[in-house]
PDB file of C-alpha atoms in Angstrom:
ATOM      1  CA  MET A   1      -4.884 -10.634   0.226  1.00 46.00           C
ATOM      2  CA  LYS A   2      -1.996 -10.915   2.651  1.00 50.00           C
ATOM      3  CA  THR A   3       1.120  -8.785   2.348  1.00 52.00           C
ATOM      4  CA  GLY A   4       2.738 -10.043   5.434  1.00 52.00           C
ATOM      5  CA  PHE A   5       1.960  -6.845   7.447  1.00 50.00           C
ATOM      6  CA  SER A   6      -0.652  -4.735   8.339  1.00 50.00           C
ATOM      7  CA  LEU A   7      -1.004  -1.334   6.589  1.00 50.00           C
ATOM      8  CA  GLU A   8      -2.285   0.151   9.864  1.00 46.00           C
ATOM      9  CA  GLU A   9       0.395  -1.056  12.041  1.00 46.00           C
ATOM     10  CA  SER A  10       3.082   0.165   9.451  1.00 48.00           C
ATOM     11  CA  TYR A  11       1.671   3.418   8.418  1.00 48.00           C
ATOM     12  CA  GLY A  12      -0.967   4.717  10.949  1.00 48.00           C
ATOM     13  CA  GLU A  13      -4.618   5.247  10.335  1.00 46.00           C
ATOM     14  CA  THR A  14      -4.407   8.640   8.371  1.00 50.00           C
ATOM     15  CA  GLY A  15      -2.020   7.675   5.696  1.00 53.00           C
ATOM     16  CA  ILE A  16       1.922   7.353   5.022  1.00 55.00           C
ATOM     17  CA  LYS A  17       4.577   9.461   4.440  1.00 58.00           C
ATOM     18  CA  LYS A  18       6.795   9.471   1.767  1.00 57.00           C
ATOM     19  CA  ASN A  19       9.481  11.989   0.527  1.00 53.00           C
ATOM     20  CA  GLY A  20       7.483  14.578   2.677  1.00 51.00           C
ATOM     21  CA  ILE A  21       4.388  14.128   0.819  1.00 55.00           C
ATOM     22  CA  LYS A  22       1.355  12.604   2.840  1.00 58.00           C
ATOM     23  CA  TYR A  23      -0.449   9.856   0.863  1.00 56.00           C
ATOM     24  CA  HIS A  24      -3.836   8.827   1.823  1.00 55.00           C
ATOM     25  CA  LYS A  25      -4.341   5.140   2.806  1.00 59.00           C
ATOM     26  CA  LYS A  26      -7.052   4.498   0.090  1.00 63.00           C
ATOM     27  CA  VAL A  27      -4.596   5.855  -2.826  1.00 66.00           C
ATOM     28  CA  PHE A  28      -1.838   3.685  -1.266  1.00 65.00           C
ATOM     29  CA  SER A  29      -3.730   0.431  -1.291  1.00 70.00           C
ATOM     30  CA  GLN A  30      -5.012   0.983  -4.740  1.00 74.00           C
ATOM     31  CA  CYS A  31      -1.162   1.155  -5.494  1.00 69.00           C
ATOM     32  CA  LEU A  32      -0.496  -2.003  -3.796  1.00 75.00           C
ATOM     33  CA  GLU A  33      -3.324  -3.734  -5.481  1.00 80.00           C
ATOM     34  CA  ILE A  34      -2.034  -2.779  -9.116  1.00 80.00           C
ATOM     35  CA  GLY A  35       1.509  -3.951  -7.666  1.00 78.00           C
ATOM     36  CA  ASN A  36       0.038  -7.537  -6.705  1.00 82.00           C
ATOM     37  CA  LEU A  37      -1.730  -7.628 -10.011  1.00 85.00           C
ATOM     38  CA  ILE A  38       1.390  -6.966 -11.895  1.00 82.00           C
ATOM     39  CA  ASN A  39       3.216  -9.666  -9.703  1.00 81.00           C
ATOM     40  CA  LYS A  40       0.493 -12.093 -10.798  1.00 86.00           C
ATOM     41  CA  ILE A  41       0.827 -11.173 -14.315  1.00 85.00           C
ATOM     42  CA  SER A  42       4.685 -11.644 -14.191  1.00 80.00           C
ATOM     43  CA  ASN A  43       4.635 -15.067 -12.263  1.00 74.00           C
TER      44      ASN A  43
END
């Protein structure tokens, strides 16, 4: 599923930092999938 950008390019291999908290990429991608599902339902 294309989001228009690469997670690796944007956030690096280890994960992302948000509000000083490091999220592992696996968790973030799960959140992204849930967001995509919500978008499908609302469309």
